[in-house]
Amino acid sequence: MINKEVRNVAAALEGVEDGMTLMLGGFGLCGIPENSIGALVEIGVKNLTCISNNAGVDDFGLGLLLQKKQIKKMIASYVGENAEFERQMLSGELEVELTPQGTLAERCRAAQAGIPAFYTPAGCGTEVAEGKETREFKGKMHVLETAYEADFSIVKAWKGDEAGNLIFKGTARNFNPAMCGAGKITIAEVEELVPAGSLDPNQIHIPGIFVNRIFQGAKFEKRIEQRTVRSK
Amino acid sequence: MINKEVRNVAAALEGVEDGMTLMLGGFGLCGIPENSIGALVEIGVKNLTCISNNAGVDDFGLGLLLQKKQIKKMIASYVGENAEFERQMLSGELEVELTPQGTLAERCRAAQAGIPAFYTPAGCGTEVAEGKETREFKGKMHVLETAYEADFSIVKAWKGDEAGNLIFKGTARNFNPAMCGAGKITIAEVEELVPAGSLDPNQIHIPGIFVNRIFQGAKFEKRIEQRTVRSK
Amino acid sequence: MALDKDTIAKRIAQELKNGFYVNLGIGIPTLVANHVPPGIAIEFQSENGVMGMGQFPFEGEEDADLINAGKQTITTMPGASFFDSAVSFSMIRGKHIDLTVLGAMEVPENGNIANWKIPGKMVKGMGGAMDLVASAENIIVAMMQVNKRGESKLLKRCSLPLTGIKCVKKIVTELGVYEIIPEGFLLVEYAPGVSIKTIKNATEGTLIVSDNLKEMSFS
Amino acid sequence: MALDKDTIAKRIAQELKNGFYVNLGIGIPTLVANHVPPGIAIEFQSENGVMGMGQFPFEGEEDADLINAGKQTITTMPGASFFDSAVSFSMIRGKHIDLTVLGAMEVPENGNIANWKIPGKMVKGMGGAMDLVASAENIIVAMMQVNKRGESKLLKRCSLPLTGIKCVKKIVTELGVYEIIPEGFLLVEYAPGVSIKTIKNATEGTLIVSDNLKEMSFS
């Protein structure tokens, strides 16, 4: 068993530097690597390019990095929940590349899987396809999309073991699995870190080979963005 | 819940006709849809094109269809265990397309995922790449491979529920997941069929949307190809 | 009388067929789930990674790890499954979803759709909409036909950046049900009590009235 | 004296480094797992869908659902995982595997490799070998240097259909250890008691003897 455990978030983030590209898991505020994001704010690395489906809200998730102007460029599919984001983007302070959500997921997965490029119909005929190669397959136009490159992938899982194996919970899975192994170094923060052999090998969502560093997060707030309920 | 249960293998195979293309899960004899293969022999459909990693052994798995000369063309990555296969191929009775194993898996997955084509380095500079488009990405040559098309995908899982959700066991998983939803109709035979709600939604390997028909196999022989043991 | 949003959703629910896997967008489309006709089996997907979505949770039972694509807390039905975003869009891109219902800012008469950006003013992003409209073979747009400034959203041509091209098949608004045909918007149903004149005034694009025009029915 | 197959495997095991994920091919490569140096952590992948392979099972404990790519019954180690073939080749194609050891029928001096087909005579198929050699950055070939008819398998040029091009970095045979350099096969180690003359006779391609040539050591 190859042990991937590091002692804390600081050790996990070693090597993250100004100007790097980070891939971060999560959908909205669900399944985001909140311990790592908190530490990135503290470390104060700047000029980051962040690849993440969303940009958090003003005071949580990637919104914390936006507030401190640590992000130079954001690659995302939906950023509607973040007023500071919109302000920085419309004022030109923040560079933004919006990409269809499925293409975003597949470009991460392609990086993980050693697929340099693939064709997808998403975005054909729209500004997303501008400047990209398009091609017809079975009578339908497709656009060529390439694998993302990133220095670090930072993901959040529910349980993990020392070998780096990960299990996600509910819809907190989202973009996390496809990002594992997609960046040069993958960091996983987990709610519970268990010894190797504790998890059923049949029920691992992401094998440890895709994870370089794993640690148990000190605290998970797991904020709910839209608390919707029905009456009993 | 959309119920996918059919009463038996005959109902599951309804619509399989001469000349069709079938995708069949399994690696060696491990995780093969043996009930369905047995029924295909009985039904006697002919001129099949089969996409499967291996071609079984002489008297089990796809070897049974080969014996009856029901297969016109075989698409596989490794066929070394089957003497009758080799005979039919070398004599020209059987058309054979050999493809790298990873490319085979990815072409199935591409069909499932609506990706018409992707680039892979596997096979560049070999006869596998002959007649195919090649292209350089980051200084390395890649070949363009397309998604497979099939009329039926026939897979084997360990447990399944009425909704078509599947869980595989050990290395019997292999090609089965990537083939689900890759053919026009997907048939899953399972060792144990349980009511919807019995399986943990977090531990489903293949969601039921990728499966059209599911049934509990009458009998599983699960033959071992190479029984290797160590002494106590 | 023009429909309210919930009644638009109710009309769209009539399009649900037994065995459909359905993706509902944010806004009016989400309400469709409340009106599934009895006796048919439907599963709702949310593209953030769940199939078999159920109702909102009871108060106190919300789970931060269980939300829909609108970031709302949800529950699941028996037979549900969770999966990652790449698998989720395999369902969508691979045409495994039978019906997609989504909102729009503008729909021109050729079936294009715009719903993600107002240049220089508002950029929410396309989310999963571009993947959905590029692959779905059965797309219904649910929206108010007239915007807050009284302008029609059923247009001759889109002015906003597109989400997808020639993909919309049907549109349900507070005023009527429209099919996209080569000639323009084919009005097939009108909301109870709404006049053709009102509908014409609220349609900037070419409007064709169906020979089989009828009033929407909610029996 | 020329090495036996198990000793070839033992020599290759010296190339294992702490933290390596390793894919072993069928035949001699499989034997490498028996010689992992003490004190280093290695995980063995089998491309049919398991990471963290263990030894063969005790008699009576074989599981038909637990095999390696050679179709042999196996066991798993703590920390193991199962996955599907697409994920398995994501590991391989995505360069997550640190070392690949595989057999060959022919290796020419430019580092190409042929191991899957003899036209008109034998076709086993490439299995996962083409994916492995196309992506692995650290490939060792394990084979007997001379075939059953006494012919060298270290050639000037391949005569058989290729599995991959310019990918082999190192070769370990019953006679020696070779690195591929622009000039040809660089002999860096010889098997105990084997003469350079014997090695030259068994090498059809260009042989260069390293300035740092030494005897293989199995201490």
Short mmCIF file of N, CA and C in Angstrom, two decimals, chain A residues 88-212:
data_model
loop_
_atom_site.label_atom_id
_atom_site.label_comp_id
_atom_site.label_asym_id
_atom_site.label_seq_id
_atom_site.Cartn_x
_atom_site.Cartn_y
_atom_site.Cartn_z
N GLN A 88 -16.30 42.05 -10.67
CA GLN A 88 -14.92 41.96 -11.16
C GLN A 88 -14.88 41.63 -12.66
N MET A 89 -15.82 40.78 -13.08
CA MET A 89 -15.83 40.38 -14.48
C MET A 89 -16.24 41.53 -15.38
N LEU A 90 -17.34 42.20 -15.01
CA LEU A 90 -17.85 43.29 -15.87
C LEU A 90 -16.88 44.47 -15.88
N SER A 91 -16.11 44.63 -14.80
CA SER A 91 -15.14 45.73 -14.76
C SER A 91 -13.83 45.34 -15.43
N GLY A 92 -13.70 44.07 -15.80
CA GLY A 92 -12.49 43.65 -16.50
C GLY A 92 -11.33 43.25 -15.59
N GLU A 93 -11.55 43.29 -14.26
CA GLU A 93 -10.48 42.87 -13.35
C GLU A 93 -10.22 41.38 -13.42
N LEU A 94 -11.30 40.65 -13.69
CA LEU A 94 -11.22 39.19 -13.67
C LEU A 94 -11.43 38.65 -15.08
N GLU A 95 -10.52 37.80 -15.50
CA GLU A 95 -10.68 37.15 -16.80
C GLU A 95 -11.58 35.94 -16.60
N VAL A 96 -12.55 35.76 -17.49
CA VAL A 96 -13.51 34.68 -17.31
C VAL A 96 -13.66 33.87 -18.59
N GLU A 97 -13.61 32.55 -18.45
CA GLU A 97 -13.88 31.67 -19.59
C GLU A 97 -15.04 30.78 -19.19
N LEU A 98 -16.19 31.01 -19.81
CA LEU A 98 -17.35 30.19 -19.48
C LEU A 98 -17.43 29.02 -20.46
N THR A 99 -17.73 27.87 -19.93
CA THR A 99 -17.71 26.66 -20.75
C THR A 99 -18.90 25.79 -20.35
N PRO A 100 -19.50 25.08 -21.31
CA PRO A 100 -20.65 24.25 -20.94
C PRO A 100 -20.28 23.23 -19.85
N GLN A 101 -21.21 22.99 -18.97
CA GLN A 101 -20.93 22.16 -17.79
C GLN A 101 -20.45 20.75 -18.15
N GLY A 102 -21.09 20.15 -19.14
CA GLY A 102 -20.68 18.81 -19.54
C GLY A 102 -19.31 18.80 -20.18
N THR A 103 -19.02 19.85 -20.93
CA THR A 103 -17.70 19.98 -21.54
C THR A 103 -16.64 20.18 -20.47
N LEU A 104 -16.98 20.98 -19.47
CA LEU A 104 -16.07 21.19 -18.35
C LEU A 104 -15.74 19.86 -17.67
N ALA A 105 -16.76 19.08 -17.38
CA ALA A 105 -16.54 17.78 -16.72
C ALA A 105 -15.70 16.86 -17.60
N GLU A 106 -16.04 16.85 -18.89
CA GLU A 106 -15.35 15.93 -19.80
C GLU A 106 -13.91 16.36 -20.06
N ARG A 107 -13.64 17.65 -20.04
CA ARG A 107 -12.26 18.11 -20.23
C ARG A 107 -11.40 17.76 -19.02
N CYS A 108 -11.99 17.74 -17.84
CA CYS A 108 -11.27 17.27 -16.65
C CYS A 108 -11.03 15.77 -16.77
N ARG A 109 -12.08 15.04 -17.09
CA ARG A 109 -11.98 13.60 -17.22
C ARG A 109 -10.96 13.22 -18.30
N ALA A 110 -10.92 13.98 -19.39
CA ALA A 110 -9.96 13.72 -20.46
C ALA A 110 -8.52 13.85 -19.94
N ALA A 111 -8.30 14.87 -19.11
CA ALA A 111 -6.96 15.06 -18.52
C ALA A 111 -6.60 13.87 -17.64
N GLN A 112 -7.54 13.43 -16.85
CA GLN A 112 -7.33 12.25 -16.00
C GLN A 112 -7.01 11.02 -16.84
N ALA A 113 -7.67 10.90 -17.98
CA ALA A 113 -7.65 9.67 -18.76
C ALA A 113 -6.64 9.68 -19.91
N GLY A 114 -5.85 10.74 -20.06
CA GLY A 114 -4.85 10.78 -21.12
C GLY A 114 -5.45 10.89 -22.51
N ILE A 115 -6.63 11.47 -22.60
CA ILE A 115 -7.27 11.77 -23.89
C ILE A 115 -6.98 13.24 -24.17
N PRO A 116 -6.17 13.57 -25.19
CA PRO A 116 -5.80 14.97 -25.38
C PRO A 116 -6.96 15.82 -25.90
N ALA A 117 -7.89 15.20 -26.63
CA ALA A 117 -8.99 15.96 -27.21
C ALA A 117 -10.12 15.04 -27.63
N PHE A 118 -11.33 15.62 -27.67
CA PHE A 118 -12.52 14.85 -28.03
C PHE A 118 -13.52 15.79 -28.68
N TYR A 119 -14.49 15.21 -29.34
CA TYR A 119 -15.54 16.01 -29.98
C TYR A 119 -16.83 15.95 -29.18
N THR A 120 -17.50 17.09 -29.07
CA THR A 120 -18.79 17.16 -28.39
C THR A 120 -19.71 18.10 -29.16
N PRO A 121 -21.01 17.82 -29.16
CA PRO A 121 -21.93 18.74 -29.84
C PRO A 121 -22.19 20.02 -29.05
N ALA A 122 -21.87 20.02 -27.76
CA ALA A 122 -22.24 21.17 -26.90
C ALA A 122 -21.54 22.45 -27.35
N GLY A 123 -22.33 23.47 -27.55
CA GLY A 123 -21.76 24.78 -27.87
C GLY A 123 -21.62 25.07 -29.36
N CYS A 124 -21.92 24.10 -30.21
CA CYS A 124 -21.83 24.34 -31.65
C CYS A 124 -22.78 25.46 -32.04
N GLY A 125 -22.30 26.38 -32.88
CA GLY A 125 -23.13 27.48 -33.33
C GLY A 125 -23.21 28.61 -32.32
N THR A 126 -22.49 28.48 -31.21
CA THR A 126 -22.51 29.55 -30.20
C THR A 126 -21.10 30.13 -30.05
N GLU A 127 -20.95 31.13 -29.22
CA GLU A 127 -19.63 31.75 -29.08
C GLU A 127 -18.63 30.81 -28.41
N VAL A 128 -19.11 29.77 -27.77
CA VAL A 128 -18.21 28.77 -27.16
C VAL A 128 -17.36 28.07 -28.22
N ALA A 129 -17.92 27.93 -29.43
CA ALA A 129 -17.22 27.22 -30.50
C ALA A 129 -16.32 28.14 -31.32
N GLU A 130 -16.38 29.44 -31.05
CA GLU A 130 -15.58 30.39 -31.85
C GLU A 130 -14.10 30.09 -31.71
N GLY A 131 -13.44 30.01 -32.85
CA GLY A 131 -12.00 29.75 -32.84
C GLY A 131 -11.63 28.31 -32.61
N LYS A 132 -12.63 27.47 -32.45
CA LYS A 132 -12.35 26.04 -32.25
C LYS A 132 -12.69 25.27 -33.51
N GLU A 133 -12.01 24.15 -33.68
CA GLU A 133 -12.28 23.31 -34.83
C GLU A 133 -13.64 22.66 -34.68
N THR A 134 -14.44 22.66 -35.75
CA THR A 134 -15.71 21.94 -35.71
C THR A 134 -15.71 20.89 -36.81
N ARG A 135 -16.55 19.90 -36.64
CA ARG A 135 -16.51 18.77 -37.57
C ARG A 135 -17.83 18.01 -37.50
N GLU A 136 -18.22 17.47 -38.64
CA GLU A 136 -19.49 16.77 -38.70
C GLU A 136 -19.30 15.28 -38.47
N PHE A 137 -20.09 14.73 -37.59
CA PHE A 137 -20.17 13.28 -37.41
C PHE A 137 -21.64 12.90 -37.52
N LYS A 138 -21.95 11.94 -38.36
CA LYS A 138 -23.33 11.50 -38.56
C LYS A 138 -24.30 12.67 -38.74
N GLY A 139 -23.92 13.60 -39.59
CA GLY A 139 -24.83 14.68 -39.94
C GLY A 139 -24.99 15.77 -38.91
N LYS A 140 -24.17 15.73 -37.87
CA LYS A 140 -24.33 16.73 -36.81
C LYS A 140 -22.98 17.37 -36.53
N MET A 141 -22.98 18.66 -36.29
CA MET A 141 -21.72 19.36 -36.02
C MET A 141 -21.26 19.14 -34.58
N HIS A 142 -19.96 19.01 -34.43
CA HIS A 142 -19.34 18.84 -33.12
C HIS A 142 -18.14 19.77 -33.03
N VAL A 143 -17.77 20.10 -31.82
CA VAL A 143 -16.62 20.98 -31.62
C VAL A 143 -15.52 20.18 -30.91
N LEU A 144 -14.27 20.46 -31.31
CA LEU A 144 -13.13 19.76 -30.70
C LEU A 144 -12.74 20.47 -29.42
N GLU A 145 -12.76 19.74 -28.32
CA GLU A 145 -12.38 20.30 -27.02
C GLU A 145 -11.17 19.55 -26.49
N THR A 146 -10.28 20.26 -25.82
CA THR A 146 -9.04 19.63 -25.35
C THR A 146 -9.06 19.41 -23.83
N ALA A 147 -8.21 18.51 -23.39
CA ALA A 147 -8.07 18.24 -21.96
C ALA A 147 -7.52 19.48 -21.26
N TYR A 148 -8.03 19.71 -20.06
CA TYR A 148 -7.49 20.82 -19.27
C TYR A 148 -6.11 20.46 -18.74
N GLU A 149 -5.30 21.48 -18.53
CA GLU A 149 -4.02 21.29 -17.84
C GLU A 149 -4.08 22.07 -16.54
N ALA A 150 -3.64 21.45 -15.47
CA ALA A 150 -3.65 22.14 -14.18
C ALA A 150 -2.45 21.70 -13.36
N ASP A 151 -1.99 22.59 -12.50
CA ASP A 151 -0.88 22.23 -11.62
C ASP A 151 -1.38 21.38 -10.45
N PHE A 152 -2.51 21.78 -9.90
CA PHE A 152 -3.08 21.03 -8.78
C PHE A 152 -4.57 20.76 -9.02
N SER A 153 -5.01 19.58 -8.65
CA SER A 153 -6.44 19.30 -8.51
C SER A 153 -6.72 19.24 -7.02
N ILE A 154 -7.74 19.94 -6.58
CA ILE A 154 -8.07 19.95 -5.15
C ILE A 154 -9.52 19.51 -5.00
N VAL A 155 -9.71 18.37 -4.35
CA VAL A 155 -11.05 17.79 -4.28
C VAL A 155 -11.45 17.52 -2.84
N LYS A 156 -12.72 17.29 -2.66
CA LYS A 156 -13.27 16.96 -1.35
C LYS A 156 -14.06 15.66 -1.44
N ALA A 157 -13.77 14.73 -0.53
CA ALA A 157 -14.52 13.48 -0.49
C ALA A 157 -15.10 13.27 0.90
N TRP A 158 -15.96 12.29 1.00
CA TRP A 158 -16.59 11.98 2.28
C TRP A 158 -15.62 11.14 3.12
N LYS A 159 -15.30 9.96 2.62
CA LYS A 159 -14.33 9.10 3.30
C LYS A 159 -13.15 8.86 2.38
N GLY A 160 -12.00 8.66 3.01
CA GLY A 160 -10.83 8.27 2.25
C GLY A 160 -9.97 7.38 3.10
N ASP A 161 -9.08 6.62 2.46
CA ASP A 161 -8.15 5.83 3.26
C ASP A 161 -6.71 6.27 2.98
N GLU A 162 -5.78 5.71 3.74
CA GLU A 162 -4.38 6.11 3.62
C GLU A 162 -3.85 5.93 2.21
N ALA A 163 -4.41 4.94 1.50
CA ALA A 163 -3.95 4.66 0.13
C ALA A 163 -4.49 5.69 -0.86
N GLY A 164 -5.30 6.62 -0.37
CA GLY A 164 -5.82 7.66 -1.25
C GLY A 164 -7.15 7.31 -1.91
N ASN A 165 -7.68 6.13 -1.61
CA ASN A 165 -8.99 5.74 -2.16
C ASN A 165 -10.07 6.66 -1.61
N LEU A 166 -11.01 7.04 -2.46
CA LEU A 166 -12.03 8.01 -2.06
C LEU A 166 -13.45 7.49 -2.27
N ILE A 167 -14.33 7.88 -1.34
CA ILE A 167 -15.77 7.66 -1.48
C ILE A 167 -16.46 8.99 -1.26
N PHE A 168 -17.37 9.33 -2.15
CA PHE A 168 -18.10 10.58 -2.07
C PHE A 168 -19.51 10.32 -1.56
N LYS A 169 -20.18 11.36 -1.13
CA LYS A 169 -21.53 11.19 -0.59
C LYS A 169 -22.53 12.07 -1.35
N GLY A 170 -23.64 11.44 -1.76
CA GLY A 170 -24.74 12.16 -2.39
C GLY A 170 -24.27 12.98 -3.58
N THR A 171 -24.84 14.18 -3.70
CA THR A 171 -24.47 15.04 -4.81
C THR A 171 -23.22 15.87 -4.51
N ALA A 172 -22.56 15.58 -3.39
CA ALA A 172 -21.27 16.20 -3.13
C ALA A 172 -20.18 15.53 -3.98
N ARG A 173 -20.56 14.53 -4.76
CA ARG A 173 -19.61 13.87 -5.64
C ARG A 173 -19.27 14.82 -6.80
N ASN A 174 -20.28 15.20 -7.55
CA ASN A 174 -20.21 16.13 -8.71
C ASN A 174 -18.88 16.13 -9.47
N PHE A 175 -18.14 17.24 -9.46
CA PHE A 175 -16.93 17.35 -10.28
C PHE A 175 -15.69 16.72 -9.64
N ASN A 176 -15.80 16.32 -8.38
CA ASN A 176 -14.60 15.84 -7.69
C ASN A 176 -13.94 14.63 -8.35
N PRO A 177 -14.72 13.58 -8.69
CA PRO A 177 -14.04 12.40 -9.26
C PRO A 177 -13.29 12.69 -10.56
N ALA A 178 -13.92 13.44 -11.47
CA ALA A 178 -13.29 13.68 -12.78
C ALA A 178 -12.02 14.51 -12.66
N MET A 179 -11.91 15.28 -11.57
CA MET A 179 -10.72 16.12 -11.40
C MET A 179 -9.54 15.36 -10.79
N CYS A 180 -9.82 14.22 -10.16
CA CYS A 180 -8.73 13.46 -9.53
C CYS A 180 -7.78 12.95 -10.61
N GLY A 181 -6.52 13.24 -10.44
CA GLY A 181 -5.53 12.80 -11.42
C GLY A 181 -5.50 13.65 -12.67
N ALA A 182 -6.31 14.69 -12.71
CA ALA A 182 -6.35 15.56 -13.89
C ALA A 182 -5.27 16.64 -13.81
N GLY A 183 -5.00 17.12 -12.61
CA GLY A 183 -3.90 18.04 -12.41
C GLY A 183 -2.60 17.26 -12.15
N LYS A 184 -1.49 17.95 -12.16
CA LYS A 184 -0.20 17.26 -11.94
C LYS A 184 -0.17 16.62 -10.56
N ILE A 185 -0.69 17.33 -9.58
CA ILE A 185 -0.76 16.80 -8.21
C ILE A 185 -2.20 16.91 -7.74
N THR A 186 -2.72 15.85 -7.16
CA THR A 186 -4.10 15.86 -6.68
C THR A 186 -4.12 15.79 -5.15
N ILE A 187 -4.83 16.75 -4.58
CA ILE A 187 -5.00 16.83 -3.13
C ILE A 187 -6.44 16.50 -2.80
N ALA A 188 -6.64 15.57 -1.86
CA ALA A 188 -8.00 15.25 -1.43
C ALA A 188 -8.17 15.56 0.04
N GLU A 189 -9.18 16.36 0.38
CA GLU A 189 -9.52 16.53 1.78
C GLU A 189 -10.77 15.72 2.05
N VAL A 190 -10.78 15.01 3.17
CA VAL A 190 -11.89 14.10 3.45
C VAL A 190 -12.45 14.38 4.84
N GLU A 191 -13.71 14.02 4.99
CA GLU A 191 -14.33 14.21 6.30
C GLU A 191 -13.82 13.16 7.28
N GLU A 192 -13.52 11.98 6.75
CA GLU A 192 -13.04 10.91 7.61
C GLU A 192 -11.94 10.14 6.89
N LEU A 193 -10.78 10.06 7.53
CA LEU A 193 -9.65 9.33 6.95
C LEU A 193 -9.46 8.03 7.73
N VAL A 194 -9.53 6.91 7.02
CA VAL A 194 -9.47 5.61 7.70
C VAL A 194 -8.26 4.82 7.23
N PRO A 195 -7.84 3.82 8.00
CA PRO A 195 -6.68 3.00 7.59
C PRO A 195 -6.98 2.22 6.31
N ALA A 196 -5.94 1.93 5.55
CA ALA A 196 -6.09 1.11 4.35
C ALA A 196 -6.66 -0.24 4.76
N GLY A 197 -7.60 -0.72 3.99
CA GLY A 197 -8.24 -1.99 4.32
C GLY A 197 -9.59 -1.80 4.97
N SER A 198 -9.91 -0.56 5.36
CA SER A 198 -11.21 -0.31 6.01
C SER A 198 -12.34 -0.17 5.00
N LEU A 199 -12.00 0.19 3.77
CA LEU A 199 -13.04 0.42 2.77
C LEU A 199 -13.18 -0.81 1.87
N ASP A 200 -14.41 -1.09 1.46
CA ASP A 200 -14.66 -2.21 0.54
C ASP A 200 -14.08 -1.86 -0.84
N PRO A 201 -13.14 -2.67 -1.34
CA PRO A 201 -12.49 -2.36 -2.64
C PRO A 201 -13.50 -2.25 -3.78
N ASN A 202 -14.67 -2.84 -3.58
CA ASN A 202 -15.72 -2.83 -4.59
C ASN A 202 -16.47 -1.50 -4.62
N GLN A 203 -16.32 -0.73 -3.56
CA GLN A 203 -17.13 0.48 -3.39
C GLN A 203 -16.32 1.75 -3.37
N ILE A 204 -15.11 1.68 -3.95
CA ILE A 204 -14.26 2.87 -4.05
C ILE A 204 -14.72 3.67 -5.27
N HIS A 205 -14.95 4.96 -5.08
CA HIS A 205 -15.34 5.78 -6.24
C HIS A 205 -14.11 6.21 -7.04
N ILE A 206 -13.04 6.54 -6.34
CA ILE A 206 -11.80 6.94 -7.02
C ILE A 206 -10.62 6.19 -6.40
N PRO A 207 -9.96 5.35 -7.19
CA PRO A 207 -8.78 4.63 -6.68
C PRO A 207 -7.65 5.60 -6.32
N GLY A 208 -6.90 5.22 -5.30
CA GLY A 208 -5.85 6.08 -4.76
C GLY A 208 -4.76 6.49 -5.73
N ILE A 209 -4.60 5.77 -6.82
CA ILE A 209 -3.56 6.13 -7.80
C ILE A 209 -3.81 7.53 -8.36
N PHE A 210 -5.06 7.99 -8.33
CA PHE A 210 -5.38 9.32 -8.86
C PHE A 210 -5.20 10.43 -7.81
N VAL A 211 -4.78 10.04 -6.61
CA VAL A 211 -4.66 11.00 -5.52
C VAL A 211 -3.22 10.99 -5.00
N ASN A 212 -2.62 12.17 -4.85
CA ASN A 212 -1.24 12.23 -4.37
C ASN A 212 -1.13 12.53 -2.89
#
